XYZ file of C-alpha atoms in Angstrom:
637
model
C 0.000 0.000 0.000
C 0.629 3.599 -0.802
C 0.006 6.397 0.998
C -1.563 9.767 -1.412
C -1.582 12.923 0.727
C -4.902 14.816 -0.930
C -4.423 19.257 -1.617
C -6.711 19.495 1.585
C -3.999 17.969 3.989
C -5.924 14.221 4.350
C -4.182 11.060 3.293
C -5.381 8.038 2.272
C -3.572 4.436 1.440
C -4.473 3.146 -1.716
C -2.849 -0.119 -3.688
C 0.353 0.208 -5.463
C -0.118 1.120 -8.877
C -3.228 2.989 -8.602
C -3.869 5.594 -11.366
C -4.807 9.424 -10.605
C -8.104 8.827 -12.172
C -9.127 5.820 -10.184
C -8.109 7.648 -6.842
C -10.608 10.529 -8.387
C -13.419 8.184 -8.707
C -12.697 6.584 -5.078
C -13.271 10.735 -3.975
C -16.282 10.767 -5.268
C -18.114 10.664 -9.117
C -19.051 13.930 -9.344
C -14.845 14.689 -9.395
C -14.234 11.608 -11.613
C -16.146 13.403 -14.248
C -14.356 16.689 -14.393
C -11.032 16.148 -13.050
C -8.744 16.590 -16.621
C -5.288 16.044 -15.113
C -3.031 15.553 -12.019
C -0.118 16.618 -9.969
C 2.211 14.525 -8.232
C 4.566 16.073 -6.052
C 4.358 19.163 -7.859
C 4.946 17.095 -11.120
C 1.820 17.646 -13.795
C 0.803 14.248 -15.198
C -1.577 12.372 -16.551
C -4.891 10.590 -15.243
C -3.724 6.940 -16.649
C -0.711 7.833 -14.703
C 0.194 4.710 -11.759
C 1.396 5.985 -8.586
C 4.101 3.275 -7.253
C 5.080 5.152 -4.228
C 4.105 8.349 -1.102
C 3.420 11.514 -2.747
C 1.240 14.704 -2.272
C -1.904 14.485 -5.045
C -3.261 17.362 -6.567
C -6.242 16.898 -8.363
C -7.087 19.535 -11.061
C -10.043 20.752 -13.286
C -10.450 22.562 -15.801
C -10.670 25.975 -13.385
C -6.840 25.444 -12.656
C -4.104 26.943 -15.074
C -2.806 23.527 -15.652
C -5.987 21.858 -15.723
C -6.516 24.309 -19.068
C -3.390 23.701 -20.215
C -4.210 19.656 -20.238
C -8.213 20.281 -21.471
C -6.425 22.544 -24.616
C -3.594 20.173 -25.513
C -6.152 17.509 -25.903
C -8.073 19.838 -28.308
C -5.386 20.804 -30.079
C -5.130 17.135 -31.065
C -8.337 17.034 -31.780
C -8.183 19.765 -34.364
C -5.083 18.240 -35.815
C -6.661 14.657 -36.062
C -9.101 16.770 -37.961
C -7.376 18.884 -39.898
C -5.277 15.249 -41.556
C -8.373 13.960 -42.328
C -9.428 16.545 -44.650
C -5.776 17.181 -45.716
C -3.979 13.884 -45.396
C -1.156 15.581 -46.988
C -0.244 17.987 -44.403
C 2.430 18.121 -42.451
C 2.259 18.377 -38.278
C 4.785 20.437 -36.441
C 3.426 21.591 -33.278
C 0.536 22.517 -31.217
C 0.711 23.515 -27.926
C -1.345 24.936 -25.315
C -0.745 28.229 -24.368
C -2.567 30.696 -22.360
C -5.456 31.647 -24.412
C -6.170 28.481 -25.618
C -4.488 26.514 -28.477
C -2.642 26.307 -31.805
C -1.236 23.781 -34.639
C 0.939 24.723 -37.054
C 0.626 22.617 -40.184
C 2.979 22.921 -43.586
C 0.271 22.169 -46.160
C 0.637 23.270 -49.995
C -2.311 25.378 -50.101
C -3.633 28.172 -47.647
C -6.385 27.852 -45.231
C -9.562 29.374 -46.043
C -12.047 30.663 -44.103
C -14.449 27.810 -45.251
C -11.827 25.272 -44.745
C -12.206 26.489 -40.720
C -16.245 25.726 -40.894
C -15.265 22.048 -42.203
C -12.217 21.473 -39.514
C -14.643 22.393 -37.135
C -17.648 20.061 -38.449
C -15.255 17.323 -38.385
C -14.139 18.378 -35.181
C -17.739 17.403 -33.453
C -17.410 14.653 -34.989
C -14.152 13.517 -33.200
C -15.728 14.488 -30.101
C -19.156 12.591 -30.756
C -17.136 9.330 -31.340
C -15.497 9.618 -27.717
C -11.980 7.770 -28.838
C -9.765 6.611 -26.382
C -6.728 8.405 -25.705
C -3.572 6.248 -24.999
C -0.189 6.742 -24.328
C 3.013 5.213 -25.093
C 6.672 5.709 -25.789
C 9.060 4.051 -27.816
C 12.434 3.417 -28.569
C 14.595 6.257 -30.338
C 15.014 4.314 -33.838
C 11.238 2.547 -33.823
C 9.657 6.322 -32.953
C 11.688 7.862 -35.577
C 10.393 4.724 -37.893
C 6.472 5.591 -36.650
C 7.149 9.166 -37.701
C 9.058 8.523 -41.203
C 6.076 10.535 -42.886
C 6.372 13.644 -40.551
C 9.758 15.514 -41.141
C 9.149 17.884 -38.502
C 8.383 15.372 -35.666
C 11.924 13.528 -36.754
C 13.567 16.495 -35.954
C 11.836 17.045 -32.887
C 13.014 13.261 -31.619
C 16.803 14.146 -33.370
C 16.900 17.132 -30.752
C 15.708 14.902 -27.913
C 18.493 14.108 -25.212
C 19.492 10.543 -25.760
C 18.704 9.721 -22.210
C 15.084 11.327 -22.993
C 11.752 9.294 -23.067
C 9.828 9.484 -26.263
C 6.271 9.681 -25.789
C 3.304 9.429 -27.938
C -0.392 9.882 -27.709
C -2.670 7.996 -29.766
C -6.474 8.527 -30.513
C -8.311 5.941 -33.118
C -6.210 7.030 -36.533
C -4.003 9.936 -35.531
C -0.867 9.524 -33.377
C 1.504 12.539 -32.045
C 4.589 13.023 -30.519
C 3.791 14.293 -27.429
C 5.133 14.673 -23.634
C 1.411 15.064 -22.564
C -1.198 15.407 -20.228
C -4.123 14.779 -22.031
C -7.229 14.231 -21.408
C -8.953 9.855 -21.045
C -11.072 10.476 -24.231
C -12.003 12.595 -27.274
C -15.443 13.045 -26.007
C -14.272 14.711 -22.273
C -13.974 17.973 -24.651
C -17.256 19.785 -25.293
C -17.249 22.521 -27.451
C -13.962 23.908 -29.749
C -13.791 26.909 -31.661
C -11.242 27.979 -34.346
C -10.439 30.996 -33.428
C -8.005 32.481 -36.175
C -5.420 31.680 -38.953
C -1.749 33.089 -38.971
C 1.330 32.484 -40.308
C 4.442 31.154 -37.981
C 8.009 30.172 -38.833
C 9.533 26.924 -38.085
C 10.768 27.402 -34.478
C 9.988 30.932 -34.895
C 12.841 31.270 -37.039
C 12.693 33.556 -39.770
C 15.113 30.640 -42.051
C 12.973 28.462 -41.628
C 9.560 27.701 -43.693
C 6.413 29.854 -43.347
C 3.668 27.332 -41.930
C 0.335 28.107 -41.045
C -1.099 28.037 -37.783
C -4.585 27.379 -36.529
C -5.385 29.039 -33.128
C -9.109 28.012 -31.489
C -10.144 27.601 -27.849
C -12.209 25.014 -25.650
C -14.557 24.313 -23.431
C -16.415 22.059 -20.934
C -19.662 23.956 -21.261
C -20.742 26.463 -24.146
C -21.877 28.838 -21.967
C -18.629 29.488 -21.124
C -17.355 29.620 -24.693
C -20.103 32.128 -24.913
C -18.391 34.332 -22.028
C -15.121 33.653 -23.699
C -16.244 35.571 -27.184
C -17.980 38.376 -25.339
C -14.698 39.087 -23.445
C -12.655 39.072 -27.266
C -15.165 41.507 -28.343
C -15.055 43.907 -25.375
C -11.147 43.243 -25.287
C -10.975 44.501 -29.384
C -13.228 47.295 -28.498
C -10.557 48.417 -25.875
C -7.671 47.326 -28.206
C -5.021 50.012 -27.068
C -3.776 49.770 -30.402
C -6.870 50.651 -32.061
C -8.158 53.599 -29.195
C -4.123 54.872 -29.599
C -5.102 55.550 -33.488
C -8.656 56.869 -32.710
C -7.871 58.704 -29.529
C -4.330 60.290 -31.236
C -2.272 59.008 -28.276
C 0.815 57.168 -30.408
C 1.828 55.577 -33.543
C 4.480 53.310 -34.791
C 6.590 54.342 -38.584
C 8.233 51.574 -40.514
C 10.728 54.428 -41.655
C 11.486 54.733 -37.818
C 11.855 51.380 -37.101
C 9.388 48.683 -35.851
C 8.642 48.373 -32.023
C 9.772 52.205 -31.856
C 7.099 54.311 -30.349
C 6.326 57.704 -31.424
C 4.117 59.578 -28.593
C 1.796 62.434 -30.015
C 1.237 65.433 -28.017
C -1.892 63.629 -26.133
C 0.003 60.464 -25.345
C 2.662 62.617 -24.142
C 0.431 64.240 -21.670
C -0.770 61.188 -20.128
C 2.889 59.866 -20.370
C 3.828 63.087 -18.563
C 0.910 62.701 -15.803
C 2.080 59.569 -14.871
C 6.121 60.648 -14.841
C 5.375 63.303 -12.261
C 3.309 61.433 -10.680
C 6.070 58.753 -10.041
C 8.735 61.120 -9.731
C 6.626 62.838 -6.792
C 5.742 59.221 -4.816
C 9.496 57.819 -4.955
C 10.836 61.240 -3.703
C 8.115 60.750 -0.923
C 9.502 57.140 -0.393
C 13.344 58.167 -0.007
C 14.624 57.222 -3.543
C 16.765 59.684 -5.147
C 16.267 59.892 -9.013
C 19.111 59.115 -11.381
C 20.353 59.219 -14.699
C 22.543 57.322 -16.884
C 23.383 56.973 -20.564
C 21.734 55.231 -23.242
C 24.993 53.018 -24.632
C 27.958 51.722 -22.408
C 31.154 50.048 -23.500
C 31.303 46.633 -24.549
C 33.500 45.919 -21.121
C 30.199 46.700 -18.913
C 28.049 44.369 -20.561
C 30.852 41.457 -20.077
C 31.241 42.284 -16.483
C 27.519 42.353 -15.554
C 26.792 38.752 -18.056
C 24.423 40.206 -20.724
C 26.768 39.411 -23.173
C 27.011 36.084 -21.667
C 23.464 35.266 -20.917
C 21.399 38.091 -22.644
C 23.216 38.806 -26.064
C 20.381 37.553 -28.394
C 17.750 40.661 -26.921
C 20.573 43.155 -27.025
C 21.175 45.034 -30.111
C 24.426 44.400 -32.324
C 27.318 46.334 -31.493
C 28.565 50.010 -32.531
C 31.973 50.871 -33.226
C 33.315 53.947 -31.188
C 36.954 55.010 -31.873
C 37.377 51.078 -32.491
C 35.692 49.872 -29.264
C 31.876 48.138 -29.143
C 29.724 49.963 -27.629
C 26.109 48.642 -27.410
C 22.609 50.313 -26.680
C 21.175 49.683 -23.117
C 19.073 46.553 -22.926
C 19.362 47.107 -18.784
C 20.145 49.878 -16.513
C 21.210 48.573 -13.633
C 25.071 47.998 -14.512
C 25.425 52.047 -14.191
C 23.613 51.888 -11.198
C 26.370 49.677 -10.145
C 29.339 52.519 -11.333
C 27.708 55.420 -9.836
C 27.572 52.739 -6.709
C 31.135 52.454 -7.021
C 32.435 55.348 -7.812
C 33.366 55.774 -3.960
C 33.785 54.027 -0.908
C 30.482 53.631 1.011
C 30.158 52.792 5.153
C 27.406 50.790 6.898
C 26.107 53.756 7.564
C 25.554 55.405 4.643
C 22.903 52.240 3.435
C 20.475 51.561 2.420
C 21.016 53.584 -1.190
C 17.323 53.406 -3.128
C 17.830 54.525 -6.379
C 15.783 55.193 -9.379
C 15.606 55.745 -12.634
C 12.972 56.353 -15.769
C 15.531 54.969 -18.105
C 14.778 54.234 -21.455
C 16.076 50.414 -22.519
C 16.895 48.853 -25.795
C 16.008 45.041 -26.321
C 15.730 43.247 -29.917
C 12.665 41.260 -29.855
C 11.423 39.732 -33.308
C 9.068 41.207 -35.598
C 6.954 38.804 -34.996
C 6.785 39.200 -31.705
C 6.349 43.034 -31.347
C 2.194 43.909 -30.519
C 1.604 47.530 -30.220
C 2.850 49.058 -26.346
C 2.993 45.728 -24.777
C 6.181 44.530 -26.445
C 8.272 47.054 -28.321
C 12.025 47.107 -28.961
C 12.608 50.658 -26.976
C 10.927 51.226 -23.980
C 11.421 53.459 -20.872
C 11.377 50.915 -17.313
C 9.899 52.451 -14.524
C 13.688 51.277 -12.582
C 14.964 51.198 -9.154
C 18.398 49.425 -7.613
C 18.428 49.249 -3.803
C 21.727 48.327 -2.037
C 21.332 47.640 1.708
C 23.291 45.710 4.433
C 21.872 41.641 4.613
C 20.498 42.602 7.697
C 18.047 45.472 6.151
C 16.986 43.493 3.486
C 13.682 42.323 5.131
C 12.451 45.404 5.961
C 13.543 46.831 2.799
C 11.299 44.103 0.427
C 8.113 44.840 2.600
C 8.863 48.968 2.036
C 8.790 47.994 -1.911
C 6.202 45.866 -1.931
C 4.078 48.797 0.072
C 5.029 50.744 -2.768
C 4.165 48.636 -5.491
C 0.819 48.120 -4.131
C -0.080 51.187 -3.196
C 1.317 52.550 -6.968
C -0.857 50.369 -8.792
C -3.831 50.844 -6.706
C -3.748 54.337 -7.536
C -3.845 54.018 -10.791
C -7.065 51.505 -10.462
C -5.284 48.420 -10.092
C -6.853 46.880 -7.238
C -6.726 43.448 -7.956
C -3.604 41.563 -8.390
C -1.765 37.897 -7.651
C 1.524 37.442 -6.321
C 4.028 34.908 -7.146
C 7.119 34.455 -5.225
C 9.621 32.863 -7.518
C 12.167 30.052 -6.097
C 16.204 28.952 -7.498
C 16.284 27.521 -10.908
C 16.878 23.783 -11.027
C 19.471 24.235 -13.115
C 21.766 27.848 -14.202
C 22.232 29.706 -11.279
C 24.631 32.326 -9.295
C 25.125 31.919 -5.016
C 24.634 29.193 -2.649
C 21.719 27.396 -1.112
C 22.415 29.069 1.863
C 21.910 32.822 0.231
C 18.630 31.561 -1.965
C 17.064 30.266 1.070
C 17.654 33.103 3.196
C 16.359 35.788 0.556
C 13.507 33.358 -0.308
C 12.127 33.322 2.722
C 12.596 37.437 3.193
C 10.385 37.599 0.059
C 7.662 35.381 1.567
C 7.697 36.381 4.978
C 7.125 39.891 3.316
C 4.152 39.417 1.657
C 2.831 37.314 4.680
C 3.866 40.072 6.996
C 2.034 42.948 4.814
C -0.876 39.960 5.332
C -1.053 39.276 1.583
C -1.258 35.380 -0.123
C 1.000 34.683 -2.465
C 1.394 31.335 -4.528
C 5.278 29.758 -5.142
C 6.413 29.705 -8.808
C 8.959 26.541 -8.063
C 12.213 26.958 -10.065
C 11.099 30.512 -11.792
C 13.158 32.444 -10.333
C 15.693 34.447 -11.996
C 19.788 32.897 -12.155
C 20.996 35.380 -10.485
C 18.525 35.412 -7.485
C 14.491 34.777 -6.484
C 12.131 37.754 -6.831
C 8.401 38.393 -6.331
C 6.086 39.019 -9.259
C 2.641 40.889 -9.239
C 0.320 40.294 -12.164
C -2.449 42.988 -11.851
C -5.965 42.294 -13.347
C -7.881 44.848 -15.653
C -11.602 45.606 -16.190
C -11.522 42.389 -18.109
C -10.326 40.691 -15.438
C -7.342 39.722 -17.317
C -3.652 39.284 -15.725
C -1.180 41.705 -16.616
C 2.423 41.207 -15.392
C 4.141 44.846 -14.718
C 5.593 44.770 -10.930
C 8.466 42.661 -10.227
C 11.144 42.809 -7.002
C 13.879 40.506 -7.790
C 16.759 39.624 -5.547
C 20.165 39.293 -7.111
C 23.607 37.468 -5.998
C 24.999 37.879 -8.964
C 26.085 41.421 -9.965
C 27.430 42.559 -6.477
C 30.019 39.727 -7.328
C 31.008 40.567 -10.880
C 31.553 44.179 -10.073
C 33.491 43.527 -6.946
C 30.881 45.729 -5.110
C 31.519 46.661 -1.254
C 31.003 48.699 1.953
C 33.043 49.276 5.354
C 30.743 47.194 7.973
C 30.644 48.023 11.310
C 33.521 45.712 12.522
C 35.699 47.772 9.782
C 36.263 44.938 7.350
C 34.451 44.600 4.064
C 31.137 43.412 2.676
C 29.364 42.761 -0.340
C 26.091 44.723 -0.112
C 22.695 42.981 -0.766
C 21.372 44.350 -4.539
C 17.264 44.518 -4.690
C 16.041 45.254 -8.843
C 12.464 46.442 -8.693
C 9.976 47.984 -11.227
C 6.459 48.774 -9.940
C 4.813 49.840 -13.487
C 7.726 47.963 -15.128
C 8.217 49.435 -18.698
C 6.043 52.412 -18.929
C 5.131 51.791 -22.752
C 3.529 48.986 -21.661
C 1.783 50.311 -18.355
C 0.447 52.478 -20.556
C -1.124 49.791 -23.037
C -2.794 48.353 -20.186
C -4.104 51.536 -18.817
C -5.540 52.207 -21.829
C -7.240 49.106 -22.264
C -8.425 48.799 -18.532
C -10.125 52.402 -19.193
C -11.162 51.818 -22.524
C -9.340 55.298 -23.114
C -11.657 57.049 -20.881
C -9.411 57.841 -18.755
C -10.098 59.473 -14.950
C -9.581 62.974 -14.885
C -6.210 63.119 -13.098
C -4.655 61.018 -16.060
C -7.096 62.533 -19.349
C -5.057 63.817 -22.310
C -7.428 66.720 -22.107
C -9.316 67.059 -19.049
C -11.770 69.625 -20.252
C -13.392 70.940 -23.614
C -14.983 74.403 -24.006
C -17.401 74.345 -26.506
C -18.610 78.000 -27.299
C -22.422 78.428 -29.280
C -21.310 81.576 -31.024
C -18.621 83.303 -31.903
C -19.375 85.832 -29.647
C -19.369 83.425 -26.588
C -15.243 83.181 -27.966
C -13.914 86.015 -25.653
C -15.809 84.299 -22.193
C -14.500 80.536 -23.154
C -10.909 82.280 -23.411
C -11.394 83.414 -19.668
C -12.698 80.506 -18.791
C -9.795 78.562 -20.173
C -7.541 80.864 -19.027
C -8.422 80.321 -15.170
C -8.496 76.604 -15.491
C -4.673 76.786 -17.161
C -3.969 78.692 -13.920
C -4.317 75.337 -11.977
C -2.907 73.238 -14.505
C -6.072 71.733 -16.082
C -5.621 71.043 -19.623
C -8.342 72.672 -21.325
C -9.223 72.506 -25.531
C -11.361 75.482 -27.034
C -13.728 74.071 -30.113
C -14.275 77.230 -31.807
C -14.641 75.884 -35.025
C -18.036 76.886 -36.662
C -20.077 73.534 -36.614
C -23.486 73.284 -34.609
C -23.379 72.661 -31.142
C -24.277 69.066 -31.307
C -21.985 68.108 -33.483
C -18.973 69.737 -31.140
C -20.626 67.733 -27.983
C -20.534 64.099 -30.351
C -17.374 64.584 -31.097
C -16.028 65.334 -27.512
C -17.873 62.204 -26.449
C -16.143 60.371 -28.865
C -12.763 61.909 -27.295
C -14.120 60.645 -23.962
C -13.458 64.224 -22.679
C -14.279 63.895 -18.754
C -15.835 67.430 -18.456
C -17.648 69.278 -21.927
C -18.617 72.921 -21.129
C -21.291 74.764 -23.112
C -21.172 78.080 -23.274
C -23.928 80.048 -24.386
C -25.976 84.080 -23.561
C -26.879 82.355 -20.566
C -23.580 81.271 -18.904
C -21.849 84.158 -20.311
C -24.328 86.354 -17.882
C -24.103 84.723 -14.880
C -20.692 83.788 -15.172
C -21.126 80.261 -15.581
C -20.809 77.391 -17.685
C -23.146 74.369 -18.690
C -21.170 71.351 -17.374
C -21.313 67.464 -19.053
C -19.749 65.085 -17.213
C -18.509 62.188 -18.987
C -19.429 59.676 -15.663
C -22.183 61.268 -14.284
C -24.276 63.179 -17.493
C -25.711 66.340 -17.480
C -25.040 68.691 -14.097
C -26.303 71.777 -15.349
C -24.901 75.176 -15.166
C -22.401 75.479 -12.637
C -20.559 79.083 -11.695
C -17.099 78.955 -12.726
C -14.885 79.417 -9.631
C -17.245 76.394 -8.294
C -16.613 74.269 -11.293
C -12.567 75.395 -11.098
C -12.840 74.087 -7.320
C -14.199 70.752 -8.062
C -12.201 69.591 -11.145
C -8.988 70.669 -9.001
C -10.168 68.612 -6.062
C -11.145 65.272 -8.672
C -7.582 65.924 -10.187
C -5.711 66.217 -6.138
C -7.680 63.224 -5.072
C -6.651 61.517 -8.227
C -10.691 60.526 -8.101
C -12.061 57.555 -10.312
């Protein structure tokens, strides 16, 4: 007998060789039915799975992240089952679940069609009605690369595989596919699939390589939620930053510039600039002092902090200076490092917190680059702290303060946090120094009484860190904050301070971005808004729209005293009818319109529209200066 240790704590002994479906059923049937994978000892597996020894069981559904992941993969095979039934002659490279559902990429000598999709899916029901049996197996390296003759793609999948490596396959009725699993017991456990989309993908996303196609779709145990699923893609493309940064005149992109190279326009800017003081302001309040640094540095710096040994494919090739490389930033901390040691520093002097809006320069693939949320130059919302071991607890619960508090004011108020443990394999310092700065990042977030869930092995190589993914309107995760320990650069650059007892010590090095890269902060805040932004962070926070051209002189005044307490303020004085000027500045999503007309002219007041709360009549100007100024203090929502 075995003994299985159940999420809840309990334990129960169960024959040797039991599988993680039949220990579902003994729970109950009810779990039998949707339970789509399991976890063993932290390992995911599958259901068929035999348990030959003590381990912790973690049953999962389709609600868990991995219990998607297995539900997709399955339907991914599905689809592909499909798809070589209709096209016996295509070609299978890979489909994987990823985090919005699923994809296949298949080489095939003619292009998808939009019709072909209908059929695929037709045949797809199909697949599902006839409930096939899922099995798995593996096989020797010569008799798998035998079974695959026919599939060039999955031979050099198996060439790549470590010799010592098991070679799995999953089988349903006539389609078999290399495959390291979990899937699902049967063809019919999947309820409803949608294709979703076609595209076009590389071969191992490598531009060399062969164009295939690619097939993304989604599924689901119940088509109710399917239906949820498309009303979120159509709110989420109505609040496409991309689209409302076009409509909205907030930023553009210029092939002549350069791909993933933002160009903000003057409204962007403003919002940009909102949320630069606004930072500037809080980190002054917090003790950090603000620094700046260059935009290249010599090819020596990047050797001596690793990039070039562990980061040179995202960093830009290099530029010859009076016959030295010289390379653009893809990081700023190493010159947070040399202002660091530019001069001896005592235990007293610590802890140093400082920060920096410094714009970064990473190569990412065309294919890669979407809109603000991954660009090739981008400014990161950046801050080094240096502290004595001993003040490094206190100084990862003052961040994390921070970082909440930042994002909540910016309507963030929902969030996970992930604390991040050593690699398995590449990484910097001993077990000691990963265990001791592990446990200072969890006992911070338990101290500030927040939950937190362990990402095992994802922490950085040079040290663990704690990761916040926020969640928009859409209630979709976002990752921006991150506080990341590091052993690795205090080393390299032979970094230290005078202790107490006179001799010398490495200091302890905190990285930490609380918006992270601000191009991208500002794709999500655009998309969590919808581009109606609240009035502290509005591109223009009020429009004057004037009946007459006689009503020109008053609306000057009045825009005149709002500029007096920095409210940015737009004068339509073009001659269109009234209603037309109030459309459009609805269309701006303008917090405040102001009508002026005879009436508000004579007593001095103005006709106010409020983009949240409708029409609020005429309001006396000093009255309506007072409360705009107040929203904008507040920073109200």
């Amino acid at each position: 007998m075995i003994q299985i240790t159940l999420k809840d704590g309990s334990s129960k002994s169960y024959p040797k060789g039991i599988t993680v479906f039949e220990v579902a059923k003994d729970i109950s049937e009810g779990l039998a039915r949707i339970v789509v994978a399991g976890e063993v000892d932290g390992q995911l597996t599958d259901l068929r799975a035999e348990l030959d020894k003590d381990c912790k069981l973690n049953l999962l559904t389709f609600d868990s992240p991995a219990g998607k992941h297995a539900y997709w993969h399955t339907a991914s095979h599905i689809m592909a089952q499909a798809v070589l039934r209709l096209f016996p002659s295509a070609k299978l490279a890979i489909g994987p679940a990823i985090d919005t559902g699923f994809y296949y990429d298949f080489d095939i000598d003619r292009a998808f069609t939009p019709e072909d999709l209908a059929a695929i899916e037709n045949e797809i029901k199909k697949i599902i009605k006839e409930d096939i049996p899922v099995e798995r197996f593996s096989l020797p390296r010569a008799e798998a690369l035998e079974l695959m003759k026919d599939e060039p793609y999955k031979i050099e999948l198996i060439n790549d595989l470590p010799e010592d490596a098991e070679i799995s396959f999953y089988k349903q009725g006539d389609f078999t596919d290399l495959c390291a699993g979990p899937h699902l017991l049967s063809t019919g456990k999947i309820k409803v699939i949608k294709l979703m989309q076609l595209a076009g993908a590389y071969w191992r996303g490598d531009e060399k390589n062969k164009m295939l196609q690619r097939i993304y779709g989604i599924a689901f145990p119940k088509a109710s939620l399917l239906d949820e699923h498309l009303k979120m893609i159509e709110e989420a493309e109505k609040r496409d930053h991309r689209r409302l940064g076009k409509e909205l005149d907030l930023f553009s992109f210029n092939e002549e510039v350069g791909p993933g190279l933002v160009l903000w326009h003057p409204k962007g800017a403003r919002i940009r600039m909102r949320i630069e003081d606004f930072w500037r302001k809080q980190h002054a309040k917090n003790g950090y002092d603000i620094v700046y640094t260059p935009h290249i540095g010599r090819g020596q710096l990047w050797e001596t902090s690793g990039h070039l040994d562990f980061y040179r494919d995202g960093m830009y090739s290099a530029m010859d200076v009076d016959g030295q490389d010289f390379f653009a930033k893809p990081m700023n901390c190493p010159f947070h490092i040399a202002i660091y040691n530019s001069k001896l520093h005592s235990y007293r002097d610590l802890p140093y917190r400082w920060a920096e809006l410094g714009t970064v320069y990473r190569y990412e693939k065309s294919g890669a680059l979407h809109g603000l949320l991954r660009v090739r130059g981008f400014t990161q919302d950046d801050a080094h702290l240096f502290c004595a071991p001993e003040q490094m607890p206190d100084e990862i619960r003052r961040v994390l303060r921070f970082c909440l508090y930042m994002l909540n004011e910016f309507g963030f108020e929902n969030y996970k946090i992930y604390v991040s443990t050593k690699p398995k394999d590449k990484f910097v310092g001993d077990e000691s120094m990963w265990e001791d700065a592990t446990k200072a990042l969890k006992d911070a977030v338990e101290a500030e009484g927040l939950e937190c869930d362990i990402d095992e092995g994802g922490g950085a190589f040079y040290g663990p860190k704690i990761d916040i993914k926020i969640k928009d309107a859409l209630n979709r995760e976002w990752q921006c904050s991150t506080i990341q320990f590091d052993f690795n650069e205090p080393e390299r650059f032979d970094m230290t301070y005078i202790a107490s007892d006179g001799s010398r010590k490495r200091p302890y090095m905190i990285h930490r971005a609380l918006l992270g890269s601000i191009e991208r902060f500002f794709g999500v805040l655009v998309e969590h808004y919808a581009g109606a932004f609240p009035v502290w962070l509005a591109p223009v926070q009020v429009k004057l729209l004037p009946i007459l051209d006689k009503h020109h002189d008053y609306a000057d005044k009045v825009a005149e005293k709002l500029r007096e307490h920095d409210i940015d303020v737009e004068i339509d004085s073009r001659n269109e009818k009234i209603g037309f000027k109030i459309r459009e500045a609805r269309l701006e999503k303008v917090p405040y319109i102001l009508v002026i007309g005879d009436k508000e002219v004579e007593s001095n007041s103005v006709a106010v529209r409020s983009r949240k709360e409708g029409e609020l009549g005429a309001i006396e100007v000093d009255a309506f200066v007072e409360r705009i100024v107040e929203e904008v203090r507040t920073r109200a929502r």
